[in-house]
Short mmCIF file of C-alpha atoms in Angstrom, two decimals:
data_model
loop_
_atom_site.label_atom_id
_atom_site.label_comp_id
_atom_site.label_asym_id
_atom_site.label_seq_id
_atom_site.Cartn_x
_atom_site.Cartn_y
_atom_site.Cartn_z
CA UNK O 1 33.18 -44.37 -60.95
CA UNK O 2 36.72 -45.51 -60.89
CA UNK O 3 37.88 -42.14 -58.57
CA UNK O 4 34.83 -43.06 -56.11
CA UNK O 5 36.19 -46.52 -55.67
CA UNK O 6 39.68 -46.50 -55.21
CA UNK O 7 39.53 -44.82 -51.39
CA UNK O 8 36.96 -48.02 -51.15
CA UNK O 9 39.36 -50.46 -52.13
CA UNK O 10 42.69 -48.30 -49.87
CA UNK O 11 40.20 -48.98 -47.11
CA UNK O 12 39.66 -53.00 -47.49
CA UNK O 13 43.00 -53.04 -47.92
CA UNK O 14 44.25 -51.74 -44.67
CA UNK O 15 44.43 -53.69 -41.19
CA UNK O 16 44.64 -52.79 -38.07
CA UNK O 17 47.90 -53.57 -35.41
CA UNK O 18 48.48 -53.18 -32.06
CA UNK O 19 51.64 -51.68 -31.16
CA UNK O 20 53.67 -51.58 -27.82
CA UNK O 21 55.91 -49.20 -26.55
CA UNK O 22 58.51 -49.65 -24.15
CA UNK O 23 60.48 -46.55 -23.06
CA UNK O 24 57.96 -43.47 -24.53
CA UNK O 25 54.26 -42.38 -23.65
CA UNK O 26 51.49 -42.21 -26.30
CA UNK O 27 51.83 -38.30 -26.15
CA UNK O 28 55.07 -38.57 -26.80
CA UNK O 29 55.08 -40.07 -29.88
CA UNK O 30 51.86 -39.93 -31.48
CA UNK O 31 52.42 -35.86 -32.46
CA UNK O 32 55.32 -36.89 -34.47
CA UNK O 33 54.26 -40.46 -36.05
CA UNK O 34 50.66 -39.18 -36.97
CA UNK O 35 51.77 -37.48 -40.07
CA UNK O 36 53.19 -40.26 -41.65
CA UNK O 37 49.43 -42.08 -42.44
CA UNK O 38 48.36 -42.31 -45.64
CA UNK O 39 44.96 -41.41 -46.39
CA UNK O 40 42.38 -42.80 -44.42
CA UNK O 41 44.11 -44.78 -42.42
CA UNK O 42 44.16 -44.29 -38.26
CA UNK O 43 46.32 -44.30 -35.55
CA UNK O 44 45.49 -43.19 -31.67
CA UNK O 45 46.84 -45.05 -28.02
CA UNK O 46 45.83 -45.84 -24.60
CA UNK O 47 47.60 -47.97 -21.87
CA UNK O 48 51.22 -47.50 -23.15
CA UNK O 49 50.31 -48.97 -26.67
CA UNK O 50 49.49 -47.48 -29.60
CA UNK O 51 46.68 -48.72 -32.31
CA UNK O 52 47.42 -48.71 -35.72
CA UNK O 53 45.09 -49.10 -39.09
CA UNK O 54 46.72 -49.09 -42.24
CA UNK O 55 47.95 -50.81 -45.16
CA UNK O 56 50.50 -53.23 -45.00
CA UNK O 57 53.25 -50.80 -46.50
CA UNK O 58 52.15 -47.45 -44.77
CA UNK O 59 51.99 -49.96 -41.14
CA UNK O 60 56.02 -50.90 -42.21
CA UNK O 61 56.64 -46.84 -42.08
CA UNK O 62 55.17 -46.42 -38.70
CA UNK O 63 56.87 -48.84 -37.23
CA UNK O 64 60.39 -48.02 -38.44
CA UNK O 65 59.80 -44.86 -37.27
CA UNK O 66 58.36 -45.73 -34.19
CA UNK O 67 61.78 -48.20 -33.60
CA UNK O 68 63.62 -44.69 -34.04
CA UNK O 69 61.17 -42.98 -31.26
CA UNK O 70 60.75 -45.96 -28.96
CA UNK O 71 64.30 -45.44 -27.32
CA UNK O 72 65.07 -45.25 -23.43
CA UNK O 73 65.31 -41.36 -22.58
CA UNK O 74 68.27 -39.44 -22.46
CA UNK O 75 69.49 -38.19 -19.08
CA UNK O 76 70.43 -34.43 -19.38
CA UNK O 77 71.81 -31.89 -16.87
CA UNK O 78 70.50 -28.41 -17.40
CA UNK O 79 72.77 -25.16 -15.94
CA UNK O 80 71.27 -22.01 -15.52
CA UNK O 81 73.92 -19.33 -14.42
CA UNK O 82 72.75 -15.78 -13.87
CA UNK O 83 75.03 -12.80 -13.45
CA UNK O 84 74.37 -9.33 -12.03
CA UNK O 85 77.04 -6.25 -12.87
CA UNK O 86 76.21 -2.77 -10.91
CA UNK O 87 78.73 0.06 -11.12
CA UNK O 88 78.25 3.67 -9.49
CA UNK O 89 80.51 6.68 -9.46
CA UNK O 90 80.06 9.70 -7.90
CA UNK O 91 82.40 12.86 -8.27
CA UNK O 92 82.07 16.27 -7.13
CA UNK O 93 83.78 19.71 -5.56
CA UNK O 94 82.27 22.86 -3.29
CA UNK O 95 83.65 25.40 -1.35
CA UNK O 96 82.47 26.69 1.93
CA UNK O 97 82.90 29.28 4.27
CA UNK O 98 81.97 31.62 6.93
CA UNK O 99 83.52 35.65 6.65
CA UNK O 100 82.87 38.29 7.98
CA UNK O 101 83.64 41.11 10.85
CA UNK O 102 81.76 42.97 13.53
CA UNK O 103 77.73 42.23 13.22
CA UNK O 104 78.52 41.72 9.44
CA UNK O 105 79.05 38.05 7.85
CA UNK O 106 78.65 35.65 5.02
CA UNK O 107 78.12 32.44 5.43
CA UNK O 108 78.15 29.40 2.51
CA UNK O 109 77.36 26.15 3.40
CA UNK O 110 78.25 23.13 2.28
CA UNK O 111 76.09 21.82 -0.76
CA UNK O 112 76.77 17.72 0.08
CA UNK O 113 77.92 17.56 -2.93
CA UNK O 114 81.46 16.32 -2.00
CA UNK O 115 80.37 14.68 1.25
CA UNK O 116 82.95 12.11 2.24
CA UNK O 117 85.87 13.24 0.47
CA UNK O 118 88.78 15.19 1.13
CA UNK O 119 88.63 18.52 2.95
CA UNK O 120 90.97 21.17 3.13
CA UNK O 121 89.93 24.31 5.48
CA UNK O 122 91.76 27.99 6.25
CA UNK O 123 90.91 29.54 9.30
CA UNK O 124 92.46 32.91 11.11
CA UNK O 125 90.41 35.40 12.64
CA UNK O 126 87.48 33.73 13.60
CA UNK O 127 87.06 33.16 9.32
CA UNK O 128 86.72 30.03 7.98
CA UNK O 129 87.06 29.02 4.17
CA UNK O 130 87.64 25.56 3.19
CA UNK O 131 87.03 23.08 0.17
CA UNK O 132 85.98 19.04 -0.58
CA UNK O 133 86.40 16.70 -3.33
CA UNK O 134 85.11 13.67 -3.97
CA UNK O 135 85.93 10.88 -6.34
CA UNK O 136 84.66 7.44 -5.65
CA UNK O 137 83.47 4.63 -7.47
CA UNK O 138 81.60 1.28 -6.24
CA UNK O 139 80.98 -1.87 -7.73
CA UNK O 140 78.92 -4.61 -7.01
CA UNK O 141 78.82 -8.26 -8.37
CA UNK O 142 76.20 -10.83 -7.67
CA UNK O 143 76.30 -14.29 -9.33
CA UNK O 144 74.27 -17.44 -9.08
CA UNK O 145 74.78 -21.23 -10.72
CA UNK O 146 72.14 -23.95 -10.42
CA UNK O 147 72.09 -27.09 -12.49
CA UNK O 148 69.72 -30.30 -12.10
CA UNK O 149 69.16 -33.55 -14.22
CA UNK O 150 66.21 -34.46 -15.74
CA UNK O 151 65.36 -36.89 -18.31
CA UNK O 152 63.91 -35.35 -21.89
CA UNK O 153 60.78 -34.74 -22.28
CA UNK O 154 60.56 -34.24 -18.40
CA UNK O 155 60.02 -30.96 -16.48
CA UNK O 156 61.90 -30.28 -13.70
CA UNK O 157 62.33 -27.27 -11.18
CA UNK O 158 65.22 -26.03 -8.96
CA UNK O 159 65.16 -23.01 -6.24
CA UNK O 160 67.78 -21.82 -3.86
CA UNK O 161 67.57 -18.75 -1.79
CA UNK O 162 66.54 -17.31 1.73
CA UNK O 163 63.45 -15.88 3.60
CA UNK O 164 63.89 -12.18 4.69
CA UNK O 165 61.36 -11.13 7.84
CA UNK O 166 59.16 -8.29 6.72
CA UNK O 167 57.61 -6.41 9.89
CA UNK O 168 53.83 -5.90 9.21
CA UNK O 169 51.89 -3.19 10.66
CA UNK O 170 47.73 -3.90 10.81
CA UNK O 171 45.38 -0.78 12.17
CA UNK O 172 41.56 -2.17 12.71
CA UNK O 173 39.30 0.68 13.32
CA UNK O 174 36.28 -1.20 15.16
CA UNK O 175 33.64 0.19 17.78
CA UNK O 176 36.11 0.41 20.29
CA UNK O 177 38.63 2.23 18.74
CA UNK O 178 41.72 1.40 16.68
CA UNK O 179 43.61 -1.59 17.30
CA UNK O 180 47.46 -2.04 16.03
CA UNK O 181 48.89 -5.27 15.76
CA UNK O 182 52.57 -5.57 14.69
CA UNK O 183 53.78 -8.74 13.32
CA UNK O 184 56.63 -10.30 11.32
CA UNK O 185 55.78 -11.64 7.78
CA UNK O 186 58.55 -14.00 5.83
CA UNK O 187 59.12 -13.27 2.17
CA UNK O 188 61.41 -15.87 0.01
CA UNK O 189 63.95 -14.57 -1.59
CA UNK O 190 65.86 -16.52 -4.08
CA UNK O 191 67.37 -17.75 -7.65
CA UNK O 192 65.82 -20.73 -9.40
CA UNK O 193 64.02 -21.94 -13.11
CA UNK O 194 62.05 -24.13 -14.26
CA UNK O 195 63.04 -26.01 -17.51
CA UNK O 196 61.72 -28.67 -19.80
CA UNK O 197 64.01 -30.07 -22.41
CA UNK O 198 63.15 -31.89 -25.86
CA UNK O 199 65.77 -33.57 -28.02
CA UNK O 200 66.50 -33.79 -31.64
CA UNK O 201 69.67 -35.55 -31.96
CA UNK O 202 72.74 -33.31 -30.72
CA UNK O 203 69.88 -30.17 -30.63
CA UNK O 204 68.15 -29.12 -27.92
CA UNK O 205 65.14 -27.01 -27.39
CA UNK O 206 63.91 -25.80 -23.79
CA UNK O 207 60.94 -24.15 -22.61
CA UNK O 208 62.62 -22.30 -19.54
CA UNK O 209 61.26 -19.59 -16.72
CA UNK O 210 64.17 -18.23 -14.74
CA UNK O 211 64.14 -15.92 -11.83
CA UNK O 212 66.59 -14.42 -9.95
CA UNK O 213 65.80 -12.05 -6.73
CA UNK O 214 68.19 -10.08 -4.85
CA UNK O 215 67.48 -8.54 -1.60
CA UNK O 216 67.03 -4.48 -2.61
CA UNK O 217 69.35 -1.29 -0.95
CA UNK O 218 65.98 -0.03 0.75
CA UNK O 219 64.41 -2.18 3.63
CA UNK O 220 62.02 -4.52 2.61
CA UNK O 221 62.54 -3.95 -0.87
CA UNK O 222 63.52 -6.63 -3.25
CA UNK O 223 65.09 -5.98 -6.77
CA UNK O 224 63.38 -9.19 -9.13
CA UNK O 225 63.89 -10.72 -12.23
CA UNK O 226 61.49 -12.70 -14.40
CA UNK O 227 62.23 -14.60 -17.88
CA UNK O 228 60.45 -16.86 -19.98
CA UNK O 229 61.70 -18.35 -23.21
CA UNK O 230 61.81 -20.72 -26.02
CA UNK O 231 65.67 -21.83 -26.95
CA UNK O 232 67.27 -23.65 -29.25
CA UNK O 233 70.93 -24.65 -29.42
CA UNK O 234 73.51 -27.75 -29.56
CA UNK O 235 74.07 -29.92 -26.50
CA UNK O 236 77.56 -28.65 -24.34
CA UNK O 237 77.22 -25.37 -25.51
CA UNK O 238 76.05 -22.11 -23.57
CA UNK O 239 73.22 -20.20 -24.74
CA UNK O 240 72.17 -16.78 -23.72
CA UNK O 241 68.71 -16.33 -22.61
CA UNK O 242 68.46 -12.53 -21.97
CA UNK O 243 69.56 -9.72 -19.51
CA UNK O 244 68.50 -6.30 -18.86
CA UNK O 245 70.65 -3.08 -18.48
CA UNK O 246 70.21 0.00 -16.73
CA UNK O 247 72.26 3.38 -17.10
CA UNK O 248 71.86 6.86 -15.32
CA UNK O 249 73.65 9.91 -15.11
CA UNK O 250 72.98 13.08 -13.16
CA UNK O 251 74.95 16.46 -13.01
CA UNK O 252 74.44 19.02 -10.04
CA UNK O 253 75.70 22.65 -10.09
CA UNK O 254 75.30 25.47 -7.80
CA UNK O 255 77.09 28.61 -6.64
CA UNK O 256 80.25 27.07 -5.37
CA UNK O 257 79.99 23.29 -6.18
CA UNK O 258 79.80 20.93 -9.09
CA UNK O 259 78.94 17.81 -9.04
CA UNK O 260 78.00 14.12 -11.11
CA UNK O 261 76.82 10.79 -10.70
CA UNK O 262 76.61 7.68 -12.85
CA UNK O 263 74.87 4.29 -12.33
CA UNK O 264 75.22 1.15 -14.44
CA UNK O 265 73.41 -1.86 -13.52
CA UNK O 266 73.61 -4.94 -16.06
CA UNK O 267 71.70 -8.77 -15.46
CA UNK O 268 72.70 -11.73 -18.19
CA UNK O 269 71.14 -15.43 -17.47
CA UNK O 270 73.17 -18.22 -19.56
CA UNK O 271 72.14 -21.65 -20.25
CA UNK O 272 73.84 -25.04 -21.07
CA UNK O 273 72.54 -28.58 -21.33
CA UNK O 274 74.55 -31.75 -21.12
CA UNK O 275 73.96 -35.08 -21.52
CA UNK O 276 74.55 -37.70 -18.66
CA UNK O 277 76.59 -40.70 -19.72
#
């Protein structure tokens, strides 16, 4: 009888208080202060003000912690830098040739192996035999830093870039025949991320969706990047988010010619928050 009648007693013993809040939103703070209630007692808010039912002890918790909560956001600048690395090398060697006399001749080609490198060619009595090599190696760098401020708890969004014309070829096959209309069609090309920060002292945690396009080699074509993570770190610092990396390596041999390629293409996107003074 005794276990049935203390939760009766808890109950009469709790009152309810209306508290304001100044600087945070009811969603804000009612995930973190409703699991400090003791049993049976209540807690929910409307209109920037949060209602309370408890007893007079467990009402003293919630509102030292909510004086802890309660406090003006923190202004924060988020950097997102994203890096691009591409590295190919090509190397090769043929010889090539035409010899012969009377109706009688051979004739080699050259393969394209070596295309664009140094030649070196013989010729005396209407013969030709010659040689290439090739040795060259390309890089490519692409880079991109945006930053913004938003306050915590806040989501906030940030795109740079450009819009490439795309022509656009339509064929409509109707009673009359086939009618082609050409047009030009814009697509937007560009780096940007959306972020959303939450603080926990010097800690930060960010829900972030980076992209970063780059117009492609081909025309038309785009090469595009997509990320979206969860991250966790200390305020100042950078954090990586990801990257990708791509490697390929081809070897081509004939008759009179050798040659190899490589291709190396590596992404990284960093991240850093600060805090605005």
């Amino acid at each position: 009888m005794l276990l049935v009648l203390l939760p009766l007693l808890a109950a009469a013993q709790q009152e309810m208080e209306i508290l304001p809040l100044r600087h945070r939103t009811v969603d804000q703070v009612l995930p973190v202060l409703r699991p400090l209630l003791e049993p049976g007692a209540a807690l929910s808010g409307m209109n920037n003000q949060l209602i309370l039912r408890a007893s007079r002890k467990n009402r003293d918790e919630i509102r030292q912690a909510l004086a802890a909560l309660d406090t003006p956001a923190r202004s924060l600048r988020i950097l997102v830098s994203q890096h691009r690395d591409a590295e190919m090398r090509q190397s090769g060697a043929e010889a090539y040739g035409s010899v012969g006399s009377g109706n009688v001749r051979i004739i080699q080609p050259p393969s394209g192996v070596a295309v664009g490198g140094g030649r070196v060619e013989i010729r005396r009595d209407g013969n030709v035999v010659g040689g290439q090599v090739v040795d060259t190696r390309s890089t490519r760098a692409a880079g991109a830093m945006q930053s913004v401020q938003v306050v915590e708890g806040g989501r906030a969004y940030i795109s740079v870039g450009q819009s490439l014309p795309l022509p656009l070829r339509q064929v409509v096959v109707g009673p009359g025949g086939a009618v082609v209309t050409e047009t030009v069609v814009y697509r937007d090309v560009g780096q940007g991320f959306y972020a959303e920060p939450r603080l926990a002292g010097d800690r930060v945690t960010l829900e972030i969706s980076p992209q970063f396009d780059t117009p492609g080699a081909a025309y038309g074509s785009i090469n595009t990047q997509r990320l979206s993570t969860t991250v966790s770190g200390r305020l100042g610092e950078w954090i990586e988010l990801g990257g990708s990396g791509q490697q390929a390596a081809g070897r081509e041999r004939g008759g009179f010619s050798v040659g190899t390629s490589e291709i190396r293409d590596d992404r990284s996107i960093w991240l850093k928050v600060e805090e605005v003074q």
